[in-house]
Short mmCIF file of C-alpha atoms in Angstrom, two decimals:
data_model
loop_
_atom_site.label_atom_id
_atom_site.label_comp_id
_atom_site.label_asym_id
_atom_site.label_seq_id
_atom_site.Cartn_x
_atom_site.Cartn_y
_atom_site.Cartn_z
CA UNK V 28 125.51 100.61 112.70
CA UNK V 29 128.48 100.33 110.26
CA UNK V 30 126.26 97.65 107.90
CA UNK V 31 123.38 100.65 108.42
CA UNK V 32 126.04 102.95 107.03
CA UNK V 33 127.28 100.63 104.37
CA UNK V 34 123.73 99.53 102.93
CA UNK V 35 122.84 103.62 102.78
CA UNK V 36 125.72 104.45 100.58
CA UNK V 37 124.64 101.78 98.40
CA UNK V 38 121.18 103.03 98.39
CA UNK V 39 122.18 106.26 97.62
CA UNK V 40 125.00 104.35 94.56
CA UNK V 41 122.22 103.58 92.94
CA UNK V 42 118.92 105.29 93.64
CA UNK V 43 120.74 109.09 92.80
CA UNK V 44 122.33 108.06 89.41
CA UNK V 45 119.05 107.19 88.20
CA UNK V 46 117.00 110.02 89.56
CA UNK V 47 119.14 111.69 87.44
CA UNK V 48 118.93 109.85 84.82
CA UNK V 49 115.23 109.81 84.54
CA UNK V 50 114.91 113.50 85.31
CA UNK V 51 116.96 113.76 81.73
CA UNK V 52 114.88 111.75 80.02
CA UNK V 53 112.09 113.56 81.15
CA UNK V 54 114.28 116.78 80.26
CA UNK V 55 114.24 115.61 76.53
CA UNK V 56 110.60 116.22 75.95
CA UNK V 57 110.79 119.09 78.28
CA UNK V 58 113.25 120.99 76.28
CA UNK V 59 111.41 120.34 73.24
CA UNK V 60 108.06 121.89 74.41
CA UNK V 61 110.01 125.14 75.68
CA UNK V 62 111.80 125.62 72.42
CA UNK V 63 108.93 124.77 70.21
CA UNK V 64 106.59 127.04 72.37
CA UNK V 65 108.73 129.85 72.22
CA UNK V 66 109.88 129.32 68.43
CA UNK V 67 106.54 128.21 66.58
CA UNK V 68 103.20 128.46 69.20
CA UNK V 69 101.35 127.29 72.21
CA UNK V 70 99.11 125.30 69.67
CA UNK V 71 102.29 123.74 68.52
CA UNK V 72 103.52 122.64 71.84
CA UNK V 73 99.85 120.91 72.10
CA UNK V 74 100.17 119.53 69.30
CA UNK V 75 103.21 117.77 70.39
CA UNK V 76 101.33 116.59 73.77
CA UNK V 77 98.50 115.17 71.67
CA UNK V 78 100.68 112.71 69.83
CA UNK V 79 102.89 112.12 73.27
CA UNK V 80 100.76 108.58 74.14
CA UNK V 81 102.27 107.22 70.64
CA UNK V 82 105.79 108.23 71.53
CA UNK V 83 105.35 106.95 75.04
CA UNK V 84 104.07 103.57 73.70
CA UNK V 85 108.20 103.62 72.89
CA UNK V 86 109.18 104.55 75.61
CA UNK V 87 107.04 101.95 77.60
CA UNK V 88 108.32 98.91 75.54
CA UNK V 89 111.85 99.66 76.33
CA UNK V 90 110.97 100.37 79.72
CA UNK V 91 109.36 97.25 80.02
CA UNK V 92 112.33 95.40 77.96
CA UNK V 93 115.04 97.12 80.47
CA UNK V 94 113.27 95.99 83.55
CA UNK V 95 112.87 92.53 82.59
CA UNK V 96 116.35 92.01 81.18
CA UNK V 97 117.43 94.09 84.51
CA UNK V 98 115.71 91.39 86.76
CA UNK V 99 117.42 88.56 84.75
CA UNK V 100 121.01 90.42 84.19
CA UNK V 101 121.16 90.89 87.92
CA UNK V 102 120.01 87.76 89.32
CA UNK V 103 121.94 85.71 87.03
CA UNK V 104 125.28 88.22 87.46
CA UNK V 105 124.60 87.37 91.19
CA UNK V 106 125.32 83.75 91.52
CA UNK V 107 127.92 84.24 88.35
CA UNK V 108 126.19 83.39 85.47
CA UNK V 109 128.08 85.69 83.63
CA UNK V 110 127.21 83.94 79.80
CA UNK V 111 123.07 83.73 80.47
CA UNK V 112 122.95 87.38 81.44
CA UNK V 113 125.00 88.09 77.56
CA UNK V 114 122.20 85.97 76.17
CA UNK V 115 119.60 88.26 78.08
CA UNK V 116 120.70 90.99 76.56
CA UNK V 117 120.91 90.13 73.41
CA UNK V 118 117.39 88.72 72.93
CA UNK V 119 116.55 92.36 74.68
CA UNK V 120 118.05 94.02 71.93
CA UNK V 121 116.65 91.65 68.95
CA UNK V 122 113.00 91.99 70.16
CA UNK V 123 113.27 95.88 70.86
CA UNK V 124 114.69 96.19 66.95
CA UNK V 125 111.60 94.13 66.06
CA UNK V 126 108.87 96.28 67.93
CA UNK V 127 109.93 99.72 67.14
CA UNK V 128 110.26 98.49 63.61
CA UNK V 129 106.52 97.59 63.39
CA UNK V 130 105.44 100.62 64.98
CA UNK V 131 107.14 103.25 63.50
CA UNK V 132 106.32 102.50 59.84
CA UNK V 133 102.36 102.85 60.80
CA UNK V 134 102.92 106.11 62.69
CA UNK V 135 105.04 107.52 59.67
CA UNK V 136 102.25 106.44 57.27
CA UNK V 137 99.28 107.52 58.88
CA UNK V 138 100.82 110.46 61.16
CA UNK V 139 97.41 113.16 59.98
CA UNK V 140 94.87 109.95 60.74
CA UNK V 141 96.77 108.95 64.50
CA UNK V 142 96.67 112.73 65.43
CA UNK V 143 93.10 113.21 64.35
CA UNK V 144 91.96 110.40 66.18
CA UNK V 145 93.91 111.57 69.33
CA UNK V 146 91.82 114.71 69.25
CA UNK V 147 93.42 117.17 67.17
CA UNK V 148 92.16 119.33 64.62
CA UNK V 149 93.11 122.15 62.54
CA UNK V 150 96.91 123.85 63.07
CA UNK V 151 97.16 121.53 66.30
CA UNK V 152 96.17 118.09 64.29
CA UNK V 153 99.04 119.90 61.93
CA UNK V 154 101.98 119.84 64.00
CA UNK V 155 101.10 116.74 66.13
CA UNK V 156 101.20 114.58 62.74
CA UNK V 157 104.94 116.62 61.36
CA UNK V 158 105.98 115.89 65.29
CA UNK V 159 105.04 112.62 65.46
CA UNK V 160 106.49 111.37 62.04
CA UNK V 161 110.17 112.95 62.17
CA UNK V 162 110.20 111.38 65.88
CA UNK V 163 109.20 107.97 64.70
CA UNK V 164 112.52 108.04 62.16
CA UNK V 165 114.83 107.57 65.47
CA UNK V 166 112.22 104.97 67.52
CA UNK V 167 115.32 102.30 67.36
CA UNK V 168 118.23 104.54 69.09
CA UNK V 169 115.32 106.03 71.35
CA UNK V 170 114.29 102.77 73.05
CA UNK V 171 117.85 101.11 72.42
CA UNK V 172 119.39 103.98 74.92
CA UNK V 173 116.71 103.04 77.55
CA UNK V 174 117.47 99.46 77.60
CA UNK V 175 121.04 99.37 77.36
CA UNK V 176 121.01 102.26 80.31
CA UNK V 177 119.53 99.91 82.75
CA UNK V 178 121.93 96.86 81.46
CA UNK V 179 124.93 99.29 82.40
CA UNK V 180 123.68 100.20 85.43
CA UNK V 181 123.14 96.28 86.50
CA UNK V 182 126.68 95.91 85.09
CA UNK V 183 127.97 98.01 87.69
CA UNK V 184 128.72 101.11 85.83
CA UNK V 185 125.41 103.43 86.99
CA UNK V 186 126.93 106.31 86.69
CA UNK V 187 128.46 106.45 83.58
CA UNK V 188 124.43 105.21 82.63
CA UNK V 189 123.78 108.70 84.16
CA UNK V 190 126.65 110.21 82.34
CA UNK V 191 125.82 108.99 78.62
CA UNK V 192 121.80 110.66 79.31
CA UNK V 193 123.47 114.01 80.80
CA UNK V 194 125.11 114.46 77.87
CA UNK V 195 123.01 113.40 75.29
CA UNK V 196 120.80 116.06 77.59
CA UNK V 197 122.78 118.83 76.86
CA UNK V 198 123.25 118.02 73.01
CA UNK V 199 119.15 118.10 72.61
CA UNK V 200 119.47 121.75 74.35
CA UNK V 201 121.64 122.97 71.79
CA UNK V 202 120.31 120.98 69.22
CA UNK V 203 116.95 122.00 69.48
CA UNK V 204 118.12 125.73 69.56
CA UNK V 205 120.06 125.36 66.40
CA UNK V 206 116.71 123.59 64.82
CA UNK V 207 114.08 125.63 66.30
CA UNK V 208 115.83 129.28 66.05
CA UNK V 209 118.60 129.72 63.29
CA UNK V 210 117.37 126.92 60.92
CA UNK V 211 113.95 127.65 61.36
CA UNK V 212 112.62 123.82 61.20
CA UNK V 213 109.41 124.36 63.59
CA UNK V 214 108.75 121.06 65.23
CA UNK V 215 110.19 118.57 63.06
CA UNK V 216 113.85 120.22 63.60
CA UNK V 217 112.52 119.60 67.75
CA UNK V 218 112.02 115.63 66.46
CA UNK V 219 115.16 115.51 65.00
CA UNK V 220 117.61 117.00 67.76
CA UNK V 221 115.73 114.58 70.03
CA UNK V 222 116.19 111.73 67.77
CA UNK V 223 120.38 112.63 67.65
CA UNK V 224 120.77 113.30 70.84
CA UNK V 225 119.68 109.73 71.71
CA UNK V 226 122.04 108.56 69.08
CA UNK V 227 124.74 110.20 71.34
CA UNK V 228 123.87 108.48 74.28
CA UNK V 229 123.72 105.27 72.88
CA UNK V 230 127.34 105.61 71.75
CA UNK V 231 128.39 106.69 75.31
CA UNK V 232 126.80 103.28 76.58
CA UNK V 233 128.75 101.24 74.05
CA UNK V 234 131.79 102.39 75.57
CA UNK V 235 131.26 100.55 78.43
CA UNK V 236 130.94 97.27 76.35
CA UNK V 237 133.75 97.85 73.93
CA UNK V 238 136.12 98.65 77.11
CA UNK V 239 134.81 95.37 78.64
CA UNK V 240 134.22 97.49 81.88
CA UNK V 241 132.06 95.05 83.23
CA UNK V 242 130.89 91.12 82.56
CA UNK V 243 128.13 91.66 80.25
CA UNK V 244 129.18 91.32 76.33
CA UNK V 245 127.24 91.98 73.14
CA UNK V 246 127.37 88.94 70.76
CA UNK V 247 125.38 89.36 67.58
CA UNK V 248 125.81 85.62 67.10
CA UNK V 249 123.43 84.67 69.69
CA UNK V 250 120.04 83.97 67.93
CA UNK V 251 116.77 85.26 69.17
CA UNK V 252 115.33 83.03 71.81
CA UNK V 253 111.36 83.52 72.83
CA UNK V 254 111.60 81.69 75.68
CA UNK V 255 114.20 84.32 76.76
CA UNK V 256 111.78 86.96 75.50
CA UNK V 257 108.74 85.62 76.66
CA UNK V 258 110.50 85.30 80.63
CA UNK V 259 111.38 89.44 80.11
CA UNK V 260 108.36 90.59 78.98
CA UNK V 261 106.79 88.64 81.74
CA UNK V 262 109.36 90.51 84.08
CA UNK V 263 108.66 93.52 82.55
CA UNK V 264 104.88 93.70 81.74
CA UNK V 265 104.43 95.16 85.18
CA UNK V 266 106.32 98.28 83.82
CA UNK V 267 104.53 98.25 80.75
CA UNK V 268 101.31 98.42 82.20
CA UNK V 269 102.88 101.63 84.51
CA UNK V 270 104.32 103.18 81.87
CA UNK V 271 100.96 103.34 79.65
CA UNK V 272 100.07 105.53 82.78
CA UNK V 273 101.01 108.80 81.18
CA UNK V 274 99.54 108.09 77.75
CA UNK V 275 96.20 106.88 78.84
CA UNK V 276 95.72 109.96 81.28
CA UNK V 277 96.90 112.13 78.65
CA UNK V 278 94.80 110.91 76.24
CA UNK V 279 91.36 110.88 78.77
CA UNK V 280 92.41 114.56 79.52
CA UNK V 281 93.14 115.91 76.07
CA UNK V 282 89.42 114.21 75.41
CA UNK V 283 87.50 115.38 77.96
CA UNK V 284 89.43 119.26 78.45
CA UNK V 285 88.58 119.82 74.51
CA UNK V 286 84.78 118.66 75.16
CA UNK V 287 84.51 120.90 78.25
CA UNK V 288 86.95 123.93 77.60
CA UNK V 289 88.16 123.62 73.99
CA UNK V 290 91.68 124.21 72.46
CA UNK V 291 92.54 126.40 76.02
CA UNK V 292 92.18 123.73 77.96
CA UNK V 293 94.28 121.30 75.80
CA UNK V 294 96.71 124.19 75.64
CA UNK V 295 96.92 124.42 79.51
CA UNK V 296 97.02 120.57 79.82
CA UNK V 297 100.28 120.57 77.59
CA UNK V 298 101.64 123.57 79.97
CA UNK V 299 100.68 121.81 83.12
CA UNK V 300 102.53 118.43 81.66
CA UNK V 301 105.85 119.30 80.73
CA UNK V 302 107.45 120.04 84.29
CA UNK V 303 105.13 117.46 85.90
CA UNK V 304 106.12 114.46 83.34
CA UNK V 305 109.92 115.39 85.14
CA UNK V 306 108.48 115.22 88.22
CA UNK V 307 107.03 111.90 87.45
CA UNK V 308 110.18 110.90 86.01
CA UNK V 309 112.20 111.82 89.36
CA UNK V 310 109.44 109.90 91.13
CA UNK V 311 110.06 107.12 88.97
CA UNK V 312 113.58 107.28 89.20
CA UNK V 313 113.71 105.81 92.85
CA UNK V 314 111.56 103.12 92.54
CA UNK V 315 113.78 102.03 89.28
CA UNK V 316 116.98 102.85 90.77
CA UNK V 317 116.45 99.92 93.87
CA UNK V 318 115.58 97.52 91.61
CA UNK V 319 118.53 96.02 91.05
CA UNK V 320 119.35 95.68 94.92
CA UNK V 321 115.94 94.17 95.16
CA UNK V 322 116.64 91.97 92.57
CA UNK V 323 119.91 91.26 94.45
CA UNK V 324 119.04 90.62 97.94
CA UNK V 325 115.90 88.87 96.82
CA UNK V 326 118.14 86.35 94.94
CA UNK V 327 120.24 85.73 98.12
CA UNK V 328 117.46 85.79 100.27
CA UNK V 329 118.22 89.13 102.61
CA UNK V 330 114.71 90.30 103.33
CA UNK V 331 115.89 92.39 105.70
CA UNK V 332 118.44 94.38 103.74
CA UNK V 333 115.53 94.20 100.79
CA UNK V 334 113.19 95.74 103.75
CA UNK V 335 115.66 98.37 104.93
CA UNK V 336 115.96 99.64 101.10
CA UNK V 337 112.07 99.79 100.93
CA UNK V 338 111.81 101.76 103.62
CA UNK V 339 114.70 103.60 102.67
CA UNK V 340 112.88 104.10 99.04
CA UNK V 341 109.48 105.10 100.23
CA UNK V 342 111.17 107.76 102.54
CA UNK V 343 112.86 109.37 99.98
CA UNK V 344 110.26 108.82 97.35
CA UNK V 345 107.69 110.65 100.25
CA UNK V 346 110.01 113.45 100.83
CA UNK V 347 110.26 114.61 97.05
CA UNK V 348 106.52 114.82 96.51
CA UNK V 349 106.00 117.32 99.31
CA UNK V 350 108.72 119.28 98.42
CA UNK V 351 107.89 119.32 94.60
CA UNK V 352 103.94 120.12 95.14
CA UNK V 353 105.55 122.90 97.01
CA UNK V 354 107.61 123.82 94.86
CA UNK V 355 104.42 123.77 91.61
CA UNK V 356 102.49 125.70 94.20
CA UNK V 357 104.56 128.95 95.17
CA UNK V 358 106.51 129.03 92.12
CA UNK V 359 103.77 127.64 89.16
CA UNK V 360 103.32 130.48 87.77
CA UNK V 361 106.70 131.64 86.78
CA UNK V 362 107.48 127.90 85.91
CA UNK V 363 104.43 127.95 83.28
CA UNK V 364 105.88 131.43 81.91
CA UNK V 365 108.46 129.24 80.52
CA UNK V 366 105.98 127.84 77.54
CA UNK V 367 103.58 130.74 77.09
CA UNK V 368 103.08 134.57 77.94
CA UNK V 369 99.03 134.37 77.62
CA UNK V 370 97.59 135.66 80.86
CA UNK V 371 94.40 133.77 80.81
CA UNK V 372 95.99 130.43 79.80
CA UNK V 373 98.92 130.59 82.35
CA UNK V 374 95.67 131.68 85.63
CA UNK V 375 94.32 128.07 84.33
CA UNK V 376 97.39 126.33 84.45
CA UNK V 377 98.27 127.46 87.69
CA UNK V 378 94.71 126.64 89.05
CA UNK V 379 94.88 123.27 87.46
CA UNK V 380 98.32 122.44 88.88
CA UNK V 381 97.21 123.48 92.25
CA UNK V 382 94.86 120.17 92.25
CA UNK V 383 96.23 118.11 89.67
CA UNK V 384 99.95 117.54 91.01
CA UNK V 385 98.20 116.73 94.54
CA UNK V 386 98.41 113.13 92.74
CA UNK V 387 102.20 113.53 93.63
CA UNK V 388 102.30 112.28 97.23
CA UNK V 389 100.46 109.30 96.06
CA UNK V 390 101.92 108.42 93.04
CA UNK V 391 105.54 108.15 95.04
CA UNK V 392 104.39 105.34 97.23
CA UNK V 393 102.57 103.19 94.62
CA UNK V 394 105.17 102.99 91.94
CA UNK V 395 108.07 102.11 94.83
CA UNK V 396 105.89 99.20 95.99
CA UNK V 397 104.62 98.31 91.97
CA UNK V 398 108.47 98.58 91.42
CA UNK V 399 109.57 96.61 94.63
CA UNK V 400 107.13 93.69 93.32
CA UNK V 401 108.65 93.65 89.84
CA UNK V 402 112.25 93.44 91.01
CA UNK V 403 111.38 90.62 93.10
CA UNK V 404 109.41 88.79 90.36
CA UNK V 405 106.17 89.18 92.41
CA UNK V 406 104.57 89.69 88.90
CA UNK V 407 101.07 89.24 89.75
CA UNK V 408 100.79 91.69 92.41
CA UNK V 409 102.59 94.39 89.99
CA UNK V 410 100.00 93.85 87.53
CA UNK V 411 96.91 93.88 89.75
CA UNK V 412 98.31 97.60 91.09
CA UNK V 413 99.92 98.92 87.38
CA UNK V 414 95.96 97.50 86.23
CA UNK V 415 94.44 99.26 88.22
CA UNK V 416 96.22 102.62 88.14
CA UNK V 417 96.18 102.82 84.50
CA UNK V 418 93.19 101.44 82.74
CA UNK V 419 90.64 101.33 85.72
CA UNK V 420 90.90 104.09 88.35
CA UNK V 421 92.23 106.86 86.13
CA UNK V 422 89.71 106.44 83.04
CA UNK V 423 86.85 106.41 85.90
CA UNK V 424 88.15 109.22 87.95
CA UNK V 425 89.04 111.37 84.85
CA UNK V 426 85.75 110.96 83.04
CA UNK V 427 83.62 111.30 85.73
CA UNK V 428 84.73 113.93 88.11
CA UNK V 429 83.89 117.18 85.94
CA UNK V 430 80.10 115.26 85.49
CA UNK V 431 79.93 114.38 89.45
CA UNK V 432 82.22 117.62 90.92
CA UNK V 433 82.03 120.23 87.87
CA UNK V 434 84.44 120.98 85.49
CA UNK V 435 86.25 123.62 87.82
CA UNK V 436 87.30 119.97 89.35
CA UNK V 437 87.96 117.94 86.43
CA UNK V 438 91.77 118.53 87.45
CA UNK V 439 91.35 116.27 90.60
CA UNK V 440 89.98 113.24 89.20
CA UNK V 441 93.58 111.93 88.73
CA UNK V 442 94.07 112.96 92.75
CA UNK V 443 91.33 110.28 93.81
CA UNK V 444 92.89 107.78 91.17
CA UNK V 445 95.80 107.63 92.83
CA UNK V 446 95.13 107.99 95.94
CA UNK V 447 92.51 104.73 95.63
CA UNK V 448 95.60 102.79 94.03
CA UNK V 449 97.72 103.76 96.56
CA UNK V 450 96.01 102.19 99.28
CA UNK V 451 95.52 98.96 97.49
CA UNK V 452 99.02 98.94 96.89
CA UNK V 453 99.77 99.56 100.62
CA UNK V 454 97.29 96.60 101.12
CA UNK V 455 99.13 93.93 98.91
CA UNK V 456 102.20 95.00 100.38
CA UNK V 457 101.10 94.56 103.95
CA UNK V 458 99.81 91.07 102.72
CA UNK V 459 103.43 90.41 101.18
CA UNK V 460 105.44 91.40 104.28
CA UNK V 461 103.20 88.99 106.65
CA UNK V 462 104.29 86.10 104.32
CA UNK V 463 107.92 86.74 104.17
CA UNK V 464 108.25 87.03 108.09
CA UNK V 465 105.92 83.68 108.56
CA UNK V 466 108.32 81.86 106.42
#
C-alpha cells in the first residue's frame, strides 16, 4: 500500500507539471486567435489557422528533438552517466539551430506563395502570409523552449519547466494586448508577442543550468555528433509523426470545408480549433509527462511499476476527455463567443464541435500507448500507430465522409479516424504486454 502511495505521488510529480505545461503552450496560440479576432477579424483569425501546419512543422521537430534527447537524458542519468546525457543535449540543441534555420528563411521568402497553396485567398491569404512571416523571425527560441523544457523536467526540476511556460504565458497575454489594441499592429504585433514571450521562457530554463540545479550542463565545446542525432531522431520520430497530426487534419479540413461551405466554414474550423488544440494539448500532456518514468523503470527493468503508471495514465487521460466533451457540449457556445459575435457562424461551430471533439475519448488512449512505446524505445510500434493516425486514417476519413455521409457529417470523419487507430493501438499493446509477462 505505502509503495501504491509512493509511486502515485510520483505520477502525479510529473504527469500535472506538464499538463500544465502543455495546456500553456497550447494557450500561446489560443491567446493569439482571441486577441486577433477581436482586434482585426474572424477572416484574420483564419488566416492565422491556415498557415498553423507550417508553424506546427516547428513545433513537431522540437517535439520530436525533446522526446528523443528525453529518452536518452533519462536513461543515461539513471545508471549515472551524468557526461553522455551533457553530450545529448548538446547535439539536441546544434541540430534544432540547424532545422529551424532552413525552414524559416523559405517561409519568410515565400510567406504569399505557402499561404496560397494552403488554401487561402484574398484578405485571408493576406494575413496568413504577414502571420506566418513575423512568426518565422523567432522559430529558434520557439523550438529551443520546447526542448530544453523536457531536458529540465528529466533533470529533475519539472516544475520550474512548468514555471518558465506559465510565465512566458502570461507575458504573451499582455503582450499581445499591447500589440493588438494600443499599438495597433494587427497580426504581425500577435507574431511578435508570441515570438518574446518564448524568449522569456527560455531564459527562465537557463536558470536552472547556470545554478547547476541539476547534473545536466551546457558545453558549447562539444561538437555535433550524428550518430547522437541520428539515435534521437530515431527516439523521437514517433513524436514527429504524432505531432504532424494537427497540421495534416488541419490542412484536409481547411481543403475540403472551403470546397463544400466556403470561407464560413474555414472561419468556423479556426473557431472550433483554438480551445480544442488546448484540449489536445492537455491530452498530450499526460502521455508526455510519464515518459520519463517509463523511460526510468524500463531502464531498470520494473514492468510492474511501468504497468501501474500506464494504467494510472490511461485513467486519467480517460477521465479528462469525458469531462472536456462535456464541458464543449453545454458550454460551446459561450466558449466560441470568445472569437466571434456572428450568429450564423458561432450555430455551425457549435454543431461542428458537437461531433468533431467526440474524437476526444479516443485520442486520450492512443497517444498514452503511442507515448508509452516511445519512452520505452519500442520505436516500431510508435510509428506503425503515429502512421496510421496521421497520414492514413485521418486523410481517408476526412475526405471521404462528407462524399459517403453528407457534408452535415464532414465533422465526424476525424471521430472514425481515431477511433479505428485507437483500437489498433489497444491491439499492439495487448501484443506488447503478453511478451513482457512471458519473459
Amino acid at each position: 500500500m505505502e509503495t501504491k502511495k509512493r509511486n502515485y505521488r510520483e505520477f502525479l510529480k510529473y504527469v500535472i507539471p506538464c499538463v500544465i505545461s502543455m495546456a500553456a503552450m497550447a494557450v500561446f496560440t489560443m491567446v493569439d486567435s482571441i486577441f486577433v479576432s477581436k482586434g482585426v477579424g474572424s477572416q484574420a483569425l483564419a488566416g492565422i489557422n491556415v498557415v498553423y501546419p507550417v508553424i506546427l512543422l516547428v513545433t513537431a521537430f522540437a517535439a520530436m528533438i525533446a522526446l528523443g534527447v528525453s529518452t536518452m537524458i533519462a536513461s543515461r542519468l539513471a545508471v549515472g552517466e551524468k557526461k553522455r546525457a551533457g553530450t545529448a543535449l548538446m547535439n539536441s540543441i546544434w541540430i534544432s539551430l540547424i532545422f529551424f534555420a532552413v525552414v524559416s528563411l523559405p517561409s519568410i521568402l515565400f510567406d504569399e506563395n505557402i499561404a496560397g497553396l494552403l488554401g487561402a485567398s484574398g484578405e485571408i491569404q493576406t494575413y496568413a502570409a504577414e502571420y506566418l512571416r513575423y512568426y518565422m523571425y523567432f522559430s529558434i527560441p520557439c523550438g529551443l523552449v520546447t526542448i530544453l523544457s523536457a531536458a529540465v523536467r528529466n533533470d529533475g526540476s519539472p516544475t520550474l519547466a512548468s514555471v518558465s511556460l506559465i510565465v512566458s504565458c502570461l507575458f504573451n497575454i499582455f503582450a499581445d494586448w499591447l500589440f493588438v489594441f494600443p499599438l495597433q499592429m494587427g497580426v504581425a504585433g500577435a507574431a511578435i508577442a508570441t515570438g518574446l514571450s518564448q524568449i522569456l521562457g527560455l531564459a527562465i530554463l537557463l536558470v536552472h543550468f547556470v545554478r547547476r540545479k541539476g547534473e545536466l550542463r551546457l558545453s558549447f565545446r562539444e561538437k555535433l555528433n550524428m550518430t547522437e542525432c541520428r539515435d534521437m531522431v530515431k527516439r523521437g520520430f514517433p513524436e514527429f509523426i504524432n505531432q504532424m497530426t494537427t497540421p495534416v487534419i488541419t490542412v484536409c479540413y481547411n481543403l475540403v470545408l472551403a470546397n463544400i461551405l466556403g470561407n464560413p466554414g474555414l472561419e468556423a474550423y479556426a473557431i472550433i480549433s483554438q480551445p480544442v488544440g488546448v484540449i489536445i494539448m492537455l491530452l498530450l500532456g499526460v502521455a508526455d509527462g510519464t515518459q520519463p518514468l517509463f523511460s526510468r523503470y524500463h531502464s531498470l527493468g520494473d514492468w510492474e511499476t511501468n504497468r501501474y503508471y500506464f494504467k494510472k495514465a490511461v485513467e486519467l487521460s480517460a477521465f479528462l476527455s469525458i469531462l472536456l466533451y462535456a464541458v464543449f457540449f453545454f458550454f460551446g457556445r459561450p466558449v466560441f463567443g470568445i472569437f466571434s459575435s456572428d450568429a450564423g457562424l458561432l450555430d455551425m461551430a457549435v454543431y461542428g464541435s458537437n461531433l468533431y471533439c467526440l474524437r476526444f475519448m479516443f485520442s486520450a488512449v492512443t497517444m498514452v500507448i503511442a507515448g508509452y512505446f516511445m519512452s520505452i524505445v519500442e520505436t516500431k510500434k510508435s510509428v506503425i500507430i503515429n502512421i496510421a493516425r496521421t497520414f492514413v486514417f485521418n486523410v481517408i476519413f476526412v475526405f471521404l465522409t462528407p462524399y459517403i455521409l453528407g457534408k452535415n457529417l464532414v465533422w465526424t470523419g476525424i471521430v472514425f479516424a481515431e477511433l479505428t487507430v485507437m483500437l489498433i493501438a489497444i491491439a499492439l499493446y495487448r501484443k506488447h504486454r503478453k511478451e513482457v509477462e512471458n519473459v
